[in-house]
Amino acid sequence: FGLLVFISIFVQYLYQNLYNMSSVTVMLRTYRARKDATYPIVIRVYANNKNTFEYIGYSVKEDQFRDKPGNWIYRHQDATLINNKIETKRQEIIAKIDEKAGYVKIQGSKLTSLSKYLDKRAAQFKASGRVDMDRKLRRQKTEIEEMAGRETFFQEINMDWIRTYQAHNATAYKNCNNTIMRKIKNLRTIYKQAIGDKWAEYPNPFDNFKLHFDPVNKTKLTREEIKRMEKLTLTGIMDVARDTFVLAFYCHGMRFENIFTLEWEQIHGGKLKYQMNKGKKTREITLQPQALAILEKYKREGAKWVFPLCKKKWRDKEDFLDMKGSANALINDALKNVAKLAEIDKHISTHIARHSFAYLMKKKKVDMHVVKDALGHTNMSTTETYMDDLDDDTINEEVNKAFD
């Protein structure tokens, strides 16, 4: 009796796990050769004890096909296109299989988690001191999981997924196009790294998504507008906001992080020496009279930092980012009121000081190599792109001469 019970349970197990198993397999229909010696690509679907074949719409030679998920077609001029078509169709089929059909056997390796890979890379960045990238990847992981409502896997990502992600960022987070393009570009890099780490398989679906960045019209202040800011009589945080902005302008478009951490020991003999937070270049700047006048205002006995923004030493890089972010938000908020008082009808922030310096250099036709070094760019193409994004009133001035 015990043996009969065992056999009964075993048969039931076989029925549930073999007879009732579904499978989705990419293959060639080799008995349907075409005149050009190619074979149609199909997806064989076994579900509910039935075999069906879904045609992809392409045919290839037998030596151009291999049983390698994500990279079935190779040595073919349209390999990437066909592989993406196969994967898109395969995912559609898997999603449509009735739950009653039982377990769906996925061809090839097991599912690998994009969510877990983002966690892994974020932790690696944090361990190497790149806290900014750690935060960036963790934030992107949260956004992706909010979109899907669950953990996301590499095998799910195709062109439809990317377009959905694009739309989700536009509607849920109100991101502008360029922000969305940067996020997608970052995911393309992550996917490429995951292929190298054997978490994902070729082809990279992001390679077929065309990144399109909108032209950027960088806000900047004219020399006259900055002079109006300088003439204002201000107190409190508005005074500090105006002074940090103007000092950054006179110090060759110094970034806010360097203003925030500016120490008195960096200033000697009318010169400022500091290491840029980007590129790590060391700059020594001859201070203009206007910059020296600002610094004179903030001299305090025993003070370490020039401006009363950085009041204590940060514990670690994450603590530093929090402190800097809070100070930047405070200054940017105050700059809105400063702009109104100076009758400047523009949205300005600490970074606009950098744009304004570059714009002045362009107006004065300063040699591009000098501007490159002043801004701390590592290559000329970055400087050229940066300068091209600034409105060039010189064009209008030159064109207007034709009508004089």
PDB file of C-alpha atoms in Angstrom, residues 30-221:
ATOM      1  CA  THR A  30      15.234  23.609 -40.790  1.00  0.00           C
ATOM      2  CA  TYR A  31      12.746  21.540 -42.796  1.00  0.00           C
ATOM      3  CA  ARG A  32      11.398  24.710 -44.437  1.00  0.00           C
ATOM      4  CA  ALA A  33      14.447  25.864 -46.377  1.00  0.00           C
ATOM      5  CA  ARG A  34      14.044  28.842 -48.660  1.00  0.00           C
ATOM      6  CA  LYS A  35      15.522  29.136 -52.154  1.00  0.00           C
ATOM      7  CA  ASP A  36      18.415  31.233 -50.839  1.00  0.00           C
ATOM      8  CA  ALA A  37      19.391  28.417 -48.427  1.00  0.00           C
ATOM      9  CA  THR A  38      18.077  30.276 -45.360  1.00  0.00           C
ATOM     10  CA  TYR A  39      15.635  29.042 -42.733  1.00  0.00           C
ATOM     11  CA  PRO A  40      12.844  30.988 -40.999  1.00  0.00           C
ATOM     12  CA  ILE A  41      13.430  31.948 -37.354  1.00  0.00           C
ATOM     13  CA  VAL A  42      10.604  30.837 -35.087  1.00  0.00           C
ATOM     14  CA  ILE A  43       9.770  30.708 -31.405  1.00  0.00           C
ATOM     15  CA  ARG A  44       8.454  27.312 -30.385  1.00  0.00           C
ATOM     16  CA  VAL A  45       5.869  27.662 -27.623  1.00  0.00           C
ATOM     17  CA  TYR A  46       4.854  24.628 -25.615  1.00  0.00           C
ATOM     18  CA  ALA A  47       1.941  25.438 -23.324  1.00  0.00           C
ATOM     19  CA  ASN A  48      -1.254  23.668 -22.259  1.00  0.00           C
ATOM     20  CA  ASN A  49       0.125  20.473 -23.826  1.00  0.00           C
ATOM     21  CA  LYS A  50       0.276  22.124 -27.272  1.00  0.00           C
ATOM     22  CA  ASN A  51       3.066  23.182 -29.616  1.00  0.00           C
ATOM     23  CA  THR A  52       2.746  26.428 -31.570  1.00  0.00           C
ATOM     24  CA  PHE A  53       5.291  28.320 -33.664  1.00  0.00           C
ATOM     25  CA  GLU A  54       5.583  32.089 -33.806  1.00  0.00           C
ATOM     26  CA  TYR A  55       7.424  33.389 -36.880  1.00  0.00           C
ATOM     27  CA  ILE A  56       9.772  36.337 -36.375  1.00  0.00           C
ATOM     28  CA  GLY A  57       9.686  37.489 -40.005  1.00  0.00           C
ATOM     29  CA  TYR A  58      13.369  36.860 -40.726  1.00  0.00           C
ATOM     30  CA  SER A  59      15.308  33.942 -42.127  1.00  0.00           C
ATOM     31  CA  VAL A  60      19.044  33.233 -41.834  1.00  0.00           C
ATOM     32  CA  LYS A  61      21.543  30.587 -42.813  1.00  0.00           C
ATOM     33  CA  GLU A  62      22.103  27.710 -40.447  1.00  0.00           C
ATOM     34  CA  ASP A  63      25.640  28.823 -39.558  1.00  0.00           C
ATOM     35  CA  GLN A  64      24.297  32.280 -38.594  1.00  0.00           C
ATOM     36  CA  PHE A  65      22.166  30.854 -35.784  1.00  0.00           C
ATOM     37  CA  ARG A  66      23.253  29.611 -32.365  1.00  0.00           C
ATOM     38  CA  ASP A  67      21.470  28.668 -29.165  1.00  0.00           C
ATOM     39  CA  LYS A  68      22.738  31.673 -27.220  1.00  0.00           C
ATOM     40  CA  PRO A  69      19.966  33.752 -25.575  1.00  0.00           C
ATOM     41  CA  GLY A  70      20.064  37.418 -26.550  1.00  0.00           C
ATOM     42  CA  ASN A  71      22.640  36.721 -29.236  1.00  0.00           C
ATOM     43  CA  TRP A  72      21.021  34.022 -31.342  1.00  0.00           C
ATOM     44  CA  ILE A  73      21.983  35.608 -34.658  1.00  0.00           C
ATOM     45  CA  TYR A  74      25.604  36.463 -35.431  1.00  0.00           C
ATOM     46  CA  ARG A  75      27.758  37.113 -38.494  1.00  0.00           C
ATOM     47  CA  HIS A  76      24.748  38.775 -40.100  1.00  0.00           C
ATOM     48  CA  GLN A  77      24.487  42.444 -41.125  1.00  0.00           C
ATOM     49  CA  ASP A  78      21.171  42.837 -39.260  1.00  0.00           C
ATOM     50  CA  ALA A  79      22.116  40.690 -36.252  1.00  0.00           C
ATOM     51  CA  THR A  80      21.387  43.364 -33.629  1.00  0.00           C
ATOM     52  CA  LEU A  81      18.007  44.229 -35.168  1.00  0.00           C
ATOM     53  CA  ILE A  82      16.950  40.578 -35.469  1.00  0.00           C
ATOM     54  CA  ASN A  83      18.123  39.679 -31.944  1.00  0.00           C
ATOM     55  CA  ASN A  84      16.123  42.557 -30.492  1.00  0.00           C
ATOM     56  CA  LYS A  85      13.050  41.511 -32.508  1.00  0.00           C
ATOM     57  CA  ILE A  86      13.396  37.945 -31.222  1.00  0.00           C
ATOM     58  CA  GLU A  87      13.768  39.048 -27.605  1.00  0.00           C
ATOM     59  CA  THR A  88      10.829  41.459 -27.790  1.00  0.00           C
ATOM     60  CA  LYS A  89       8.599  38.746 -29.255  1.00  0.00           C
ATOM     61  CA  ARG A  90       9.857  36.176 -26.746  1.00  0.00           C
ATOM     62  CA  GLN A  91       9.009  38.420 -23.782  1.00  0.00           C
ATOM     63  CA  GLU A  92       5.532  39.087 -25.244  1.00  0.00           C
ATOM     64  CA  ILE A  93       4.899  35.350 -25.507  1.00  0.00           C
ATOM     65  CA  ILE A  94       6.103  34.624 -21.973  1.00  0.00           C
ATOM     66  CA  ALA A  95       3.835  37.374 -20.615  1.00  0.00           C
ATOM     67  CA  LYS A  96       0.790  35.953 -22.435  1.00  0.00           C
ATOM     68  CA  ILE A  97       1.124  32.300 -21.383  1.00  0.00           C
ATOM     69  CA  ASP A  98      -1.822  31.330 -19.194  1.00  0.00           C
ATOM     70  CA  GLU A  99      -0.845  30.841 -15.542  1.00  0.00           C
ATOM     71  CA  LYS A 100      -2.607  27.457 -15.634  1.00  0.00           C
ATOM     72  CA  ALA A 101       0.017  26.226 -18.074  1.00  0.00           C
ATOM     73  CA  GLY A 102       2.438  26.015 -15.158  1.00  0.00           C
ATOM     74  CA  TYR A 103       6.112  26.936 -14.888  1.00  0.00           C
ATOM     75  CA  VAL A 104       7.593  28.671 -17.935  1.00  0.00           C
ATOM     76  CA  LYS A 105      11.049  27.372 -18.748  1.00  0.00           C
ATOM     77  CA  ILE A 106      13.172  30.343 -19.858  1.00  0.00           C
ATOM     78  CA  GLN A 107      15.739  29.386 -22.448  1.00  0.00           C
ATOM     79  CA  GLY A 108      19.334  29.968 -21.353  1.00  0.00           C
ATOM     80  CA  SER A 109      20.598  31.328 -18.055  1.00  0.00           C
ATOM     81  CA  LYS A 110      18.463  32.227 -15.057  1.00  0.00           C
ATOM     82  CA  LEU A 111      17.013  35.691 -14.568  1.00  0.00           C
ATOM     83  CA  THR A 112      19.471  38.270 -13.237  1.00  0.00           C
ATOM     84  CA  SER A 113      18.341  41.307 -11.299  1.00  0.00           C
ATOM     85  CA  LEU A 114      18.999  44.839 -12.527  1.00  0.00           C
ATOM     86  CA  SER A 115      17.907  46.048  -9.089  1.00  0.00           C
ATOM     87  CA  LYS A 116      20.540  43.944  -7.311  1.00  0.00           C
ATOM     88  CA  TYR A 117      23.223  44.931  -9.817  1.00  0.00           C
ATOM     89  CA  LEU A 118      22.519  48.627  -9.205  1.00  0.00           C
ATOM     90  CA  ASP A 119      22.866  47.949  -5.466  1.00  0.00           C
ATOM     91  CA  LYS A 120      26.188  46.189  -6.084  1.00  0.00           C
ATOM     92  CA  ARG A 121      27.628  48.980  -8.248  1.00  0.00           C
ATOM     93  CA  ALA A 122      26.387  51.640  -5.804  1.00  0.00           C
ATOM     94  CA  ALA A 123      28.165  49.874  -2.933  1.00  0.00           C
ATOM     95  CA  GLN A 124      31.362  49.667  -4.997  1.00  0.00           C
ATOM     96  CA  PHE A 125      31.243  53.388  -5.744  1.00  0.00           C
ATOM     97  CA  LYS A 126      30.649  54.189  -2.085  1.00  0.00           C
ATOM     98  CA  ALA A 127      33.582  52.005  -1.014  1.00  0.00           C
ATOM     99  CA  SER A 128      35.847  53.876  -3.447  1.00  0.00           C
ATOM    100  CA  GLY A 129      34.717  57.264  -2.116  1.00  0.00           C
ATOM    101  CA  ARG A 130      32.333  58.088  -4.995  1.00  0.00           C
ATOM    102  CA  VAL A 131      29.371  58.888  -2.765  1.00  0.00           C
ATOM    103  CA  ASP A 132      27.777  60.976  -5.513  1.00  0.00           C
ATOM    104  CA  MET A 133      27.575  57.927  -7.816  1.00  0.00           C
ATOM    105  CA  ASP A 134      26.366  55.754  -4.938  1.00  0.00           C
ATOM    106  CA  ARG A 135      23.430  58.104  -4.415  1.00  0.00           C
ATOM    107  CA  LYS A 136      22.777  58.420  -8.136  1.00  0.00           C
ATOM    108  CA  LEU A 137      22.499  54.661  -8.678  1.00  0.00           C
ATOM    109  CA  ARG A 138      20.404  54.051  -5.562  1.00  0.00           C
ATOM    110  CA  ARG A 139      18.019  56.801  -6.635  1.00  0.00           C
ATOM    111  CA  GLN A 140      17.773  55.316 -10.140  1.00  0.00           C
ATOM    112  CA  LYS A 141      17.082  51.861  -8.693  1.00  0.00           C
ATOM    113  CA  THR A 142      14.228  53.305  -6.598  1.00  0.00           C
ATOM    114  CA  GLU A 143      12.733  55.017  -9.649  1.00  0.00           C
ATOM    115  CA  ILE A 144      12.877  51.801 -11.710  1.00  0.00           C
ATOM    116  CA  GLU A 145      11.243  49.729  -8.982  1.00  0.00           C
ATOM    117  CA  GLU A 146       8.539  52.366  -8.493  1.00  0.00           C
ATOM    118  CA  MET A 147       7.802  52.159 -12.223  1.00  0.00           C
ATOM    119  CA  ALA A 148       7.523  48.349 -12.223  1.00  0.00           C
ATOM    120  CA  GLY A 149       6.127  47.985  -8.706  1.00  0.00           C
ATOM    121  CA  ARG A 150       8.722  45.273  -8.042  1.00  0.00           C
ATOM    122  CA  GLU A 151      12.274  44.106  -8.650  1.00  0.00           C
ATOM    123  CA  THR A 152      13.382  44.472 -12.301  1.00  0.00           C
ATOM    124  CA  PHE A 153      15.432  41.950 -14.305  1.00  0.00           C
ATOM    125  CA  PHE A 154      17.872  42.468 -17.166  1.00  0.00           C
ATOM    126  CA  GLN A 155      15.948  40.005 -19.329  1.00  0.00           C
ATOM    127  CA  GLU A 156      12.908  42.312 -19.251  1.00  0.00           C
ATOM    128  CA  ILE A 157      14.699  45.259 -20.794  1.00  0.00           C
ATOM    129  CA  ASN A 158      13.929  45.924 -24.444  1.00  0.00           C
ATOM    130  CA  MET A 159      12.968  48.956 -26.522  1.00  0.00           C
ATOM    131  CA  ASP A 160       9.420  48.924 -25.154  1.00  0.00           C
ATOM    132  CA  TRP A 161      10.774  48.934 -21.571  1.00  0.00           C
ATOM    133  CA  ILE A 162      13.097  51.854 -22.379  1.00  0.00           C
ATOM    134  CA  ARG A 163      10.264  53.888 -23.909  1.00  0.00           C
ATOM    135  CA  THR A 164       8.098  53.153 -20.853  1.00  0.00           C
ATOM    136  CA  TYR A 165      10.940  54.295 -18.581  1.00  0.00           C
ATOM    137  CA  GLN A 166      11.279  57.465 -20.666  1.00  0.00           C
ATOM    138  CA  ALA A 167       7.566  58.235 -20.338  1.00  0.00           C
ATOM    139  CA  HIS A 168       7.525  57.393 -16.612  1.00  0.00           C
ATOM    140  CA  ASN A 169      10.286  59.895 -15.866  1.00  0.00           C
ATOM    141  CA  ALA A 170       8.447  62.587 -17.801  1.00  0.00           C
ATOM    142  CA  THR A 171       5.102  62.046 -16.065  1.00  0.00           C
ATOM    143  CA  ALA A 172       5.951  60.777 -12.566  1.00  0.00           C
ATOM    144  CA  TYR A 173       8.993  62.969 -11.895  1.00  0.00           C
ATOM    145  CA  LYS A 174       8.392  65.816 -14.380  1.00  0.00           C
ATOM    146  CA  ASN A 175      11.949  65.404 -15.667  1.00  0.00           C
ATOM    147  CA  CYS A 176      12.935  67.452 -18.691  1.00  0.00           C
ATOM    148  CA  ASN A 177      14.120  65.653 -21.824  1.00  0.00           C
ATOM    149  CA  ASN A 178      17.831  66.175 -21.162  1.00  0.00           C
ATOM    150  CA  THR A 179      17.566  64.775 -17.624  1.00  0.00           C
ATOM    151  CA  ILE A 180      15.793  61.685 -18.988  1.00  0.00           C
ATOM    152  CA  MET A 181      18.426  61.261 -21.703  1.00  0.00           C
ATOM    153  CA  ARG A 182      21.192  61.407 -19.077  1.00  0.00           C
ATOM    154  CA  LYS A 183      19.412  58.724 -17.020  1.00  0.00           C
ATOM    155  CA  ILE A 184      19.038  56.451 -20.054  1.00  0.00           C
ATOM    156  CA  LYS A 185      22.673  57.068 -21.014  1.00  0.00           C
ATOM    157  CA  ASN A 186      23.692  56.032 -17.507  1.00  0.00           C
ATOM    158  CA  LEU A 187      21.628  52.828 -17.746  1.00  0.00           C
ATOM    159  CA  ARG A 188      23.280  52.067 -21.090  1.00  0.00           C
ATOM    160  CA  THR A 189      26.675  52.239 -19.351  1.00  0.00           C
ATOM    161  CA  ILE A 190      25.406  50.105 -16.456  1.00  0.00           C
ATOM    162  CA  TYR A 191      24.073  47.467 -18.886  1.00  0.00           C
ATOM    163  CA  LYS A 192      27.436  47.399 -20.690  1.00  0.00           C
ATOM    164  CA  GLN A 193      29.225  46.877 -17.368  1.00  0.00           C
ATOM    165  CA  ALA A 194      26.735  44.140 -16.457  1.00  0.00           C
ATOM    166  CA  ILE A 195      27.568  42.289 -19.695  1.00  0.00           C
ATOM    167  CA  GLY A 196      31.248  42.396 -18.734  1.00  0.00           C
ATOM    168  CA  ASP A 197      30.386  41.142 -15.238  1.00  0.00           C
ATOM    169  CA  LYS A 198      28.246  38.294 -16.684  1.00  0.00           C
ATOM    170  CA  TRP A 199      25.038  39.667 -15.149  1.00  0.00           C
ATOM    171  CA  ALA A 200      23.505  40.495 -18.538  1.00  0.00           C
ATOM    172  CA  GLU A 201      23.920  39.197 -22.059  1.00  0.00           C
ATOM    173  CA  TYR A 202      24.657  40.837 -25.386  1.00  0.00           C
ATOM    174  CA  PRO A 203      23.139  42.719 -27.196  1.00  0.00           C
ATOM    175  CA  ASN A 204      22.746  45.851 -25.124  1.00  0.00           C
ATOM    176  CA  PRO A 205      19.152  47.034 -25.858  1.00  0.00           C
ATOM    177  CA  PHE A 206      20.133  50.631 -25.040  1.00  0.00           C
ATOM    178  CA  ASP A 207      22.458  50.694 -28.065  1.00  0.00           C
ATOM    179  CA  ASN A 208      19.426  50.916 -30.347  1.00  0.00           C
ATOM    180  CA  PHE A 209      17.900  53.840 -28.459  1.00  0.00           C
ATOM    181  CA  LYS A 210      18.928  57.139 -30.016  1.00  0.00           C
ATOM    182  CA  LEU A 211      19.800  59.708 -27.364  1.00  0.00           C
ATOM    183  CA  HIS A 212      18.456  63.104 -28.307  1.00  0.00           C
ATOM    184  CA  PHE A 213      19.503  66.080 -26.189  1.00  0.00           C
ATOM    185  CA  ASP A 214      17.723  69.411 -26.599  1.00  0.00           C
ATOM    186  CA  PRO A 215      19.909  72.461 -27.222  1.00  0.00           C
ATOM    187  CA  VAL A 216      20.799  74.148 -23.936  1.00  0.00           C
ATOM    188  CA  ASN A 217      20.420  77.884 -23.550  1.00  0.00           C
ATOM    189  CA  LYS A 218      22.603  78.592 -20.543  1.00  0.00           C
ATOM    190  CA  THR A 219      21.479  81.495 -18.364  1.00  0.00           C
ATOM    191  CA  LYS A 220      24.219  84.053 -17.770  1.00  0.00           C
ATOM    192  CA  LEU A 221      24.563  87.573 -16.445  1.00  0.00           C
TER     193      LEU A 221
END
